[in-house]
mmCIF file of C-alpha atoms in Angstrom:
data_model
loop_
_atom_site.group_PDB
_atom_site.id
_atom_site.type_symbol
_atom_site.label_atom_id
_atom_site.label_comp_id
_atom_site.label_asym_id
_atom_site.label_seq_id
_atom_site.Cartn_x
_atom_site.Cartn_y
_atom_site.Cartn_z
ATOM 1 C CA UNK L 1 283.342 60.934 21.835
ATOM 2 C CA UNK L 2 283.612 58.759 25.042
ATOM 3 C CA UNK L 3 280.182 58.236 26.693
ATOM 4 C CA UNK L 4 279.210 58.589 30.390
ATOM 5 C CA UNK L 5 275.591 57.089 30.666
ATOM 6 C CA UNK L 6 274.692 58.584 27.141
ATOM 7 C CA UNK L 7 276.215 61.940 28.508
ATOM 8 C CA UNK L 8 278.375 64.233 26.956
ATOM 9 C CA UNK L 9 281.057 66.614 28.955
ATOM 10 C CA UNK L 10 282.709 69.259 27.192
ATOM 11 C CA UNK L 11 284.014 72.571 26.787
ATOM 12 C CA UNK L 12 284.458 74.344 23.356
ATOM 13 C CA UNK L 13 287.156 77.193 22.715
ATOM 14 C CA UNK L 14 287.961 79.644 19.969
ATOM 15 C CA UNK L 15 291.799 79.294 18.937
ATOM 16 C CA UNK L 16 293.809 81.996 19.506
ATOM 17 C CA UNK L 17 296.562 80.487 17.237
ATOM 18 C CA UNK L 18 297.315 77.392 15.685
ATOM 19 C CA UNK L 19 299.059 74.584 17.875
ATOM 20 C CA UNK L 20 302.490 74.051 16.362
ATOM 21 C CA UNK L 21 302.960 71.183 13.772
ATOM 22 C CA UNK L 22 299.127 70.773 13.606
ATOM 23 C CA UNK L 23 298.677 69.249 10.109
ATOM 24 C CA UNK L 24 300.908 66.372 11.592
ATOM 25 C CA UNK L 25 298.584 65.176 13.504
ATOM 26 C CA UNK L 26 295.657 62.498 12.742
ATOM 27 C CA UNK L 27 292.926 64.300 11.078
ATOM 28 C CA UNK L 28 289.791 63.174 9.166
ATOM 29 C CA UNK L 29 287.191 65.285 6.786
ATOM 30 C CA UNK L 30 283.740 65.135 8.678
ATOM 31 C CA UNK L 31 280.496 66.230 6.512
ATOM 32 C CA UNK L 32 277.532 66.126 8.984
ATOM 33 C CA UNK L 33 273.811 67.388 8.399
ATOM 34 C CA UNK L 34 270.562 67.894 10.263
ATOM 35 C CA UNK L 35 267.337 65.281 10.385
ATOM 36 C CA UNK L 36 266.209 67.708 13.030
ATOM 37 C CA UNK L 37 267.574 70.906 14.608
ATOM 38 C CA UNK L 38 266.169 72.613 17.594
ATOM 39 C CA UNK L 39 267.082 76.085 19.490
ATOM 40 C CA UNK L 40 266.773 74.039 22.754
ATOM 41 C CA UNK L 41 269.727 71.906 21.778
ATOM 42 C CA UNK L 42 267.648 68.871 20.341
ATOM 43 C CA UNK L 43 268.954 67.377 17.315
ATOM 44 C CA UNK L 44 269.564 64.229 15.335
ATOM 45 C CA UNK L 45 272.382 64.343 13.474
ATOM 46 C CA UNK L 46 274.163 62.086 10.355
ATOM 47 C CA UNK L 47 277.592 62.064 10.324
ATOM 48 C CA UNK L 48 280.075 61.087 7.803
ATOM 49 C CA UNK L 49 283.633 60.749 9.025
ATOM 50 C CA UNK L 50 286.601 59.244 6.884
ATOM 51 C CA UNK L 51 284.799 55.833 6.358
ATOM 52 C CA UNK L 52 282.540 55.888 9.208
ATOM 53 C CA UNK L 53 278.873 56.954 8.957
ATOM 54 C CA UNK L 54 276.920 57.953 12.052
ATOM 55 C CA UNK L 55 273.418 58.772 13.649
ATOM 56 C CA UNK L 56 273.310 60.642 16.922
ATOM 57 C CA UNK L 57 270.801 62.097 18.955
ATOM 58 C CA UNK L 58 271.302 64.682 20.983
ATOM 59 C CA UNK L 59 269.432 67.047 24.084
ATOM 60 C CA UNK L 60 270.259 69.472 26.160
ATOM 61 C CA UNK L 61 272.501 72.337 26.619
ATOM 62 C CA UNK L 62 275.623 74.032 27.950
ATOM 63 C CA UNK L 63 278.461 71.615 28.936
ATOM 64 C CA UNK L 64 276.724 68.572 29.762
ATOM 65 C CA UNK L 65 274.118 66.774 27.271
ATOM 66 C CA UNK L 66 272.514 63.899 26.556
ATOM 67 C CA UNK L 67 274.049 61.866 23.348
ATOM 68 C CA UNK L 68 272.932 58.767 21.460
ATOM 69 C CA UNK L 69 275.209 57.507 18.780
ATOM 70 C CA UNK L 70 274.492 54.556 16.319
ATOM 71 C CA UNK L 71 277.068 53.429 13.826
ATOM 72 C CA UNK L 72 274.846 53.053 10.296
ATOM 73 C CA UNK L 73 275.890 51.263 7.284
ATOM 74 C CA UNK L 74 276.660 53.468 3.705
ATOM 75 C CA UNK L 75 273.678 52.226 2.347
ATOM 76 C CA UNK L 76 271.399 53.845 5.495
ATOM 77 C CA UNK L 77 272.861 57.008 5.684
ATOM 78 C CA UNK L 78 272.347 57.447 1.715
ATOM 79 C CA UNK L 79 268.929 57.071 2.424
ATOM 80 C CA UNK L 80 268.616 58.938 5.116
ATOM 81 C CA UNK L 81 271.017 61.997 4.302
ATOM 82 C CA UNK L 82 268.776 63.893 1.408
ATOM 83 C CA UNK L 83 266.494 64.809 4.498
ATOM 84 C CA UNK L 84 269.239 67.471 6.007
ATOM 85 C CA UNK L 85 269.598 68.954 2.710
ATOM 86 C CA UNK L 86 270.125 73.158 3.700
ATOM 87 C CA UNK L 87 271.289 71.710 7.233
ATOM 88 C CA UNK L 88 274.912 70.948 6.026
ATOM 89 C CA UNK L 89 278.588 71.635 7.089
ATOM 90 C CA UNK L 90 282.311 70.226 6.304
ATOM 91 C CA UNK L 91 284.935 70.524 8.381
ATOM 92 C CA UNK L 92 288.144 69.279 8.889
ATOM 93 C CA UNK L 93 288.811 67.599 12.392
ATOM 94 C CA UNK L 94 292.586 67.101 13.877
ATOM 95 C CA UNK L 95 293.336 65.413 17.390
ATOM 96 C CA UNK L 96 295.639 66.453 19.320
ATOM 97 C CA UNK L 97 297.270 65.370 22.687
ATOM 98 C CA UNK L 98 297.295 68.049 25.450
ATOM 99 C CA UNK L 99 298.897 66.341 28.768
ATOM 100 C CA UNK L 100 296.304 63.530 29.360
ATOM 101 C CA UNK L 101 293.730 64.842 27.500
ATOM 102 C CA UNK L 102 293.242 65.239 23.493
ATOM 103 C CA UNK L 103 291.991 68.199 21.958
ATOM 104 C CA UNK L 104 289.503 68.414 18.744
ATOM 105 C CA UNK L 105 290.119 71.048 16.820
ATOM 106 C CA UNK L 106 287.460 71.125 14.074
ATOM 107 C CA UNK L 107 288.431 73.863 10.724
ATOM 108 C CA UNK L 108 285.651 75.036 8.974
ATOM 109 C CA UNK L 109 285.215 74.733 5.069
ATOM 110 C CA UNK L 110 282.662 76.391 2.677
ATOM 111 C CA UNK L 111 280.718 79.333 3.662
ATOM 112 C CA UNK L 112 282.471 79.235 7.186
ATOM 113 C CA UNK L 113 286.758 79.076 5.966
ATOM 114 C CA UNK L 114 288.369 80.901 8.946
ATOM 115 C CA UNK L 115 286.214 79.328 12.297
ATOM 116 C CA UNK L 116 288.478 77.013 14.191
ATOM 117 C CA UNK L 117 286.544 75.745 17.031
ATOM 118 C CA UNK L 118 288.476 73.544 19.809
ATOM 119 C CA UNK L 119 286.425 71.072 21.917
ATOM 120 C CA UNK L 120 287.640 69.522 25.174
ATOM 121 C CA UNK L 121 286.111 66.483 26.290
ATOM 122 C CA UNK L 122 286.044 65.272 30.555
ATOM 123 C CA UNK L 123 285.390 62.590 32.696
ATOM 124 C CA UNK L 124 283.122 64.525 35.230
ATOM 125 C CA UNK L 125 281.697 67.779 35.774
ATOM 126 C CA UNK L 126 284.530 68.364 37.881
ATOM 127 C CA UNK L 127 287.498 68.338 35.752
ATOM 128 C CA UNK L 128 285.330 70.475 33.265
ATOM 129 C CA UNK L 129 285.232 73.408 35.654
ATOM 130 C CA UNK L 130 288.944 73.081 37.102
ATOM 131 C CA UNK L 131 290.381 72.951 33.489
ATOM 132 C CA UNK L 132 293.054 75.651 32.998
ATOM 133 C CA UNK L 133 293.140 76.166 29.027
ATOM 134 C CA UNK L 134 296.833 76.487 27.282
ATOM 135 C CA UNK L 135 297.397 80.316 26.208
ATOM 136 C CA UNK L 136 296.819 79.121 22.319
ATOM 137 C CA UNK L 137 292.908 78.631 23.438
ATOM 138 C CA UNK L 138 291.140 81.818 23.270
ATOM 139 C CA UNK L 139 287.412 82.661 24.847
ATOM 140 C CA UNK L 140 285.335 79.447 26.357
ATOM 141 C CA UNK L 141 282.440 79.727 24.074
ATOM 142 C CA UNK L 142 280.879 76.502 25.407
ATOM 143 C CA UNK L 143 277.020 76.327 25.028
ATOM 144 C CA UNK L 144 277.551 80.311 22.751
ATOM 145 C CA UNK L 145 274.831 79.295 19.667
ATOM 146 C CA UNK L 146 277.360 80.972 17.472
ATOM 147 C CA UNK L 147 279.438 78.505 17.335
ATOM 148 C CA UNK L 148 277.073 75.631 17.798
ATOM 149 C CA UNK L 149 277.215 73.067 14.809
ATOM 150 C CA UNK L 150 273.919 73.217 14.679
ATOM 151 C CA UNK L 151 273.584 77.124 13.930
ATOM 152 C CA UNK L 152 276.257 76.897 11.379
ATOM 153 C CA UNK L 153 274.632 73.914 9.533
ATOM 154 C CA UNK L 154 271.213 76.281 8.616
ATOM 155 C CA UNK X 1 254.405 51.057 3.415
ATOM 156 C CA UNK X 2 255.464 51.509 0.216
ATOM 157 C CA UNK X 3 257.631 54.187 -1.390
ATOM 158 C CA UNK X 4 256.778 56.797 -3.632
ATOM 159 C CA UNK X 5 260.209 58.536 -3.953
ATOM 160 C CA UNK X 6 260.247 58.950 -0.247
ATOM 161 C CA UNK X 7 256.513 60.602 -0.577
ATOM 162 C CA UNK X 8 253.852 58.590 1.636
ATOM 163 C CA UNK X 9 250.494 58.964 0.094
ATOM 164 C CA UNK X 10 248.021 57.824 2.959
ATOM 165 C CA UNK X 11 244.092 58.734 4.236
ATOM 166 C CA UNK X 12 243.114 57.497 7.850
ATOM 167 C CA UNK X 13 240.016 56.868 9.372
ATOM 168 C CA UNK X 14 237.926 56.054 12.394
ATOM 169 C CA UNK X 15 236.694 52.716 12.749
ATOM 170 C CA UNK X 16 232.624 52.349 12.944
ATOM 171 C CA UNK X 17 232.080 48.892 12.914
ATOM 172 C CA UNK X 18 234.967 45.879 12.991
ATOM 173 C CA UNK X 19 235.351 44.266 9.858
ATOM 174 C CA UNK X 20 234.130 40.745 9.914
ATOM 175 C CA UNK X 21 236.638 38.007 11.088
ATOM 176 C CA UNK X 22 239.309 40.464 11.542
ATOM 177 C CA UNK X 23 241.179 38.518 14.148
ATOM 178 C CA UNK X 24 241.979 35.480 11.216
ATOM 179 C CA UNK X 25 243.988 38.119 9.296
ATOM 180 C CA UNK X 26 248.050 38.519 10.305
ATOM 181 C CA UNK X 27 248.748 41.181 13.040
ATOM 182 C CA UNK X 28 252.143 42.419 14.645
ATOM 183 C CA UNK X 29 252.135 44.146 18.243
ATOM 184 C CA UNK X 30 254.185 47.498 17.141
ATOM 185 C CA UNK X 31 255.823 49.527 20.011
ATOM 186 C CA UNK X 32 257.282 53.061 18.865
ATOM 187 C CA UNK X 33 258.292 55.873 20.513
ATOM 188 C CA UNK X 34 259.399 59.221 19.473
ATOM 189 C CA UNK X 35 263.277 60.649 19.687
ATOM 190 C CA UNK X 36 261.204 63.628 18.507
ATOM 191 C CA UNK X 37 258.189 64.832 17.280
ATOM 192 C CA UNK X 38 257.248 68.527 15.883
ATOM 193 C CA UNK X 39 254.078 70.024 15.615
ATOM 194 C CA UNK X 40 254.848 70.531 11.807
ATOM 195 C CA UNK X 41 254.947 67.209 11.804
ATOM 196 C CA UNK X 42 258.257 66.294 11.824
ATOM 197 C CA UNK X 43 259.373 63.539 13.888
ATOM 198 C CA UNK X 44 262.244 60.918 14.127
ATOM 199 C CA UNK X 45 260.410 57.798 15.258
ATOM 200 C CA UNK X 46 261.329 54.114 16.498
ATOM 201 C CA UNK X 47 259.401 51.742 15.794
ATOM 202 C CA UNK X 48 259.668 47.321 17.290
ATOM 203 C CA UNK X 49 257.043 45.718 14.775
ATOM 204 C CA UNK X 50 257.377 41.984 15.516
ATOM 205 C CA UNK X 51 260.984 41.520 15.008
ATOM 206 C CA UNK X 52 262.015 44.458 12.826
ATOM 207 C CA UNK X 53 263.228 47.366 14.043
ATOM 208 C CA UNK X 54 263.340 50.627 12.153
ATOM 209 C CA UNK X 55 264.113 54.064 12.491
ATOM 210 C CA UNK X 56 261.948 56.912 10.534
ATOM 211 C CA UNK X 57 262.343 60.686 9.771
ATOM 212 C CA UNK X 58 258.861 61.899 8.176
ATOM 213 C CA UNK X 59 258.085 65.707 7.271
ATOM 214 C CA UNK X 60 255.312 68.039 6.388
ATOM 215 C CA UNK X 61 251.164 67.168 7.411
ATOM 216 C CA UNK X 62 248.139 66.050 5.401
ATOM 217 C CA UNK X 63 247.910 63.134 2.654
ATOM 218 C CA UNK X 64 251.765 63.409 1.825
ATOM 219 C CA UNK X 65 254.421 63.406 4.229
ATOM 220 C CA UNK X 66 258.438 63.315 3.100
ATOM 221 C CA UNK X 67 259.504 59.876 4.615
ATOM 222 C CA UNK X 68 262.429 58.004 4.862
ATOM 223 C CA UNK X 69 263.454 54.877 6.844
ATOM 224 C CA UNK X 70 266.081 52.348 7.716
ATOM 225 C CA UNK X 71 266.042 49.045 9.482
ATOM 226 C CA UNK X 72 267.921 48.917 12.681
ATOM 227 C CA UNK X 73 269.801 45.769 14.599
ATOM 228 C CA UNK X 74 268.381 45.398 17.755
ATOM 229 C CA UNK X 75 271.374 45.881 19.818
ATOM 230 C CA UNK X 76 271.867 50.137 17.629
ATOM 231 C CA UNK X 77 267.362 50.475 18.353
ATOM 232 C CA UNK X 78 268.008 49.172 21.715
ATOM 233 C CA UNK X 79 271.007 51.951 22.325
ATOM 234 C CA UNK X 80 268.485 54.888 21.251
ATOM 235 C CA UNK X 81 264.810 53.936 22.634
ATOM 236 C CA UNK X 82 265.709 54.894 26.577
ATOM 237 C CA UNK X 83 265.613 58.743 24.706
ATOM 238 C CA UNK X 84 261.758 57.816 23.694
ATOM 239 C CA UNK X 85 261.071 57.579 27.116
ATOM 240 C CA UNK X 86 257.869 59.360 27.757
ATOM 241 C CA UNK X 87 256.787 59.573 24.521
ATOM 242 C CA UNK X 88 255.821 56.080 23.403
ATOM 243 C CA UNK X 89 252.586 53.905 22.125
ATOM 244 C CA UNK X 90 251.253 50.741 21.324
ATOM 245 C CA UNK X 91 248.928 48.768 19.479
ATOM 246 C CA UNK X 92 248.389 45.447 16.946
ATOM 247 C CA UNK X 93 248.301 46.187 13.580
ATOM 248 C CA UNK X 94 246.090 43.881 11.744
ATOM 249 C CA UNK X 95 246.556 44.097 7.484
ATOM 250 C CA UNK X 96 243.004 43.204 5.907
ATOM 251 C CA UNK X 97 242.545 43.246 1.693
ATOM 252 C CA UNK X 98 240.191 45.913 0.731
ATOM 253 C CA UNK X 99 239.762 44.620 -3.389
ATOM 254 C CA UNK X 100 243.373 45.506 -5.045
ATOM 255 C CA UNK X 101 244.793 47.860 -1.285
ATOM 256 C CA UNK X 102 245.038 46.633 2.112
ATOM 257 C CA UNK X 103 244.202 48.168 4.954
ATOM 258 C CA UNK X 104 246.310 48.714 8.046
ATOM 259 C CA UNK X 105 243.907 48.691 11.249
ATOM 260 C CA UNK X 106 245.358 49.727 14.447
ATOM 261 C CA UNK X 107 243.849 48.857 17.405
ATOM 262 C CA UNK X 108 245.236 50.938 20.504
ATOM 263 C CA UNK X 109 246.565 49.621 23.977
ATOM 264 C CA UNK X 110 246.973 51.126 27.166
ATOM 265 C CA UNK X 111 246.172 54.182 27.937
ATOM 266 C CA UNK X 112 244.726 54.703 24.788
ATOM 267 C CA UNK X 113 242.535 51.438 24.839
ATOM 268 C CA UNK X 114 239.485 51.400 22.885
ATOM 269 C CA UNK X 115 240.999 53.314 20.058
ATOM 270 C CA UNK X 116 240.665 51.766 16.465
ATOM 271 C CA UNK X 117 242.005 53.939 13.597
ATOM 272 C CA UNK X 118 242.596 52.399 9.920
ATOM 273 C CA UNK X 119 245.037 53.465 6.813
ATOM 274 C CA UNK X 120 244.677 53.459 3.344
ATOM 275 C CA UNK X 121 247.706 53.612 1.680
ATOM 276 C CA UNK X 122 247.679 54.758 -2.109
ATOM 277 C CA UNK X 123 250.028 54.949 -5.439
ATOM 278 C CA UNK X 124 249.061 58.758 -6.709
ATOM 279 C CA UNK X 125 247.191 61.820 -5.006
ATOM 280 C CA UNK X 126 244.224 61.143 -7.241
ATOM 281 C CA UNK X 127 243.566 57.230 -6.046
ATOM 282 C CA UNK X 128 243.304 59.028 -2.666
ATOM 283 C CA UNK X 129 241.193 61.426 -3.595
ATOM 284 C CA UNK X 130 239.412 58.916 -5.649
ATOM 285 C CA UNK X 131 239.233 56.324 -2.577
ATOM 286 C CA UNK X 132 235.377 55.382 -1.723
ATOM 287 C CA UNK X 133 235.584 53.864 1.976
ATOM 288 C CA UNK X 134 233.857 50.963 2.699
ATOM 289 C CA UNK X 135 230.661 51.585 5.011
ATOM 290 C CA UNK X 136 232.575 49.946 7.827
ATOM 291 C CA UNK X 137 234.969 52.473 7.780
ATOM 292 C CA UNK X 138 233.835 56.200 9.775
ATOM 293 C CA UNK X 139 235.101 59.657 9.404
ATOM 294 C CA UNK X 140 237.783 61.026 7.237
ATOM 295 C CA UNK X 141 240.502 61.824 10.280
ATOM 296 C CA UNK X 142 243.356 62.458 7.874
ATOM 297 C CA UNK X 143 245.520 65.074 9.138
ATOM 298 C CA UNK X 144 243.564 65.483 12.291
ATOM 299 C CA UNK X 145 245.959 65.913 14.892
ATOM 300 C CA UNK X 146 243.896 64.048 17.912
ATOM 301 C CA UNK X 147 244.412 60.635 15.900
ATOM 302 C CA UNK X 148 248.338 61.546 14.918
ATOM 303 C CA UNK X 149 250.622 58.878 16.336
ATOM 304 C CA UNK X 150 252.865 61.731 17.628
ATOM 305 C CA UNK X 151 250.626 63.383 19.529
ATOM 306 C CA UNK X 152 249.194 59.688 20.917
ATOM 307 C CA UNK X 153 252.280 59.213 22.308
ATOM 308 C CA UNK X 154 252.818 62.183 24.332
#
């Protein structure tokens, strides 16, 4: 996730249907679970992705957030990670290119096989709103608890 | 504070009279603040004590809290304490030997000067229970949400 003053920029979309050739793209299994978890978007977060363990606070809601991220060693997150026990998820998280952007598409494991969530991340608030989505996007369900990671953790 | 399979096994209390000589015993000026802090008592605190820096989650209210915590580098506390902002305290903790425990007295600063609350820290539910404070030491405040931390710093 790129920063911009400790604030995030996105928009998240169902998928309508798989990208072509998307298992050949860079992907990495992501396990993450919840210290805290609030309806009002507040959350601190532990991450583990491929070899990379991480702490993040965020606030907020909707498209733009604030976000905190701290790289922790293997040794901190173990002692850290019983805490989100019942807060949990796995997913499976490719990158893709799309023009000069890349796409996140996260796939779901466990008790949520099926969701396929696609994230788009921008500069400014700007290029958020005058983003045209390719037709293999479905509905913008940015900020839509449903889908939030949160939610689907508890 | 020690460990009790992430348990913390504590009493607090109002200070009625100073203990003699307490300046002569070793004190660290702790600054914390809170990336958030519950009612229930959950929080997610930072915490500067001299030159350690840590990060806590603690859980649940009364004499034994879930807690779990991890020493930061300066440069990870330093990228998450501008989210404290707002919620923050400080005060000098001084440690003082009370026969085979020590006490942690915190004197308050700021806003909150004048303020003197001390822990006891203890092995098992029934030393706690056990504990017979010292006629320096005033009410029982354990639990009492006016002298929480959390709620001092909001």
């Amino acid at each position: 996730m790129k920063k911009n003053g400790g604030r995030e920029i996105e928009r998240k979309f169902l998928v309508r249907k798989m990208p072509d050739g998307l298992t050949s793209y860079a992907s990495s299994k992501i396990s993450q679970g919840y210290l805290v978890s609030l309806e009002d978007g507040t959350q601190v977060r532990l991450r583990k992705s491929g070899e990379t363990y991480l702490l993040t606070f965020k606030r907020g809601a909707g498209n733009v957030r604030e976000e905190r991220e701290v790289e922790l060693s293997v040794e901190k997150f173990d002692a850290l990670w019983p805490a989100t026990e019942g807060k949990r998820l796995v997913k499976t998280r490719y990158k893709i290119p799309l023009g000069e952007r890349a796409v996140e598409i996260d796939v779901y494991h466990d008790r949520h096989e099926g969701l396929v969530v696609a994230e788009v991340e921008f500069d400014d608030e700007k290029a958020a709103s005058d983003f045209q989505p390719p037709d293999w996007l479905g509905d913008d369900v940015t900020g839509d608890p449903r889908y939030s990671n949160q939610l689907l953790a508890s």
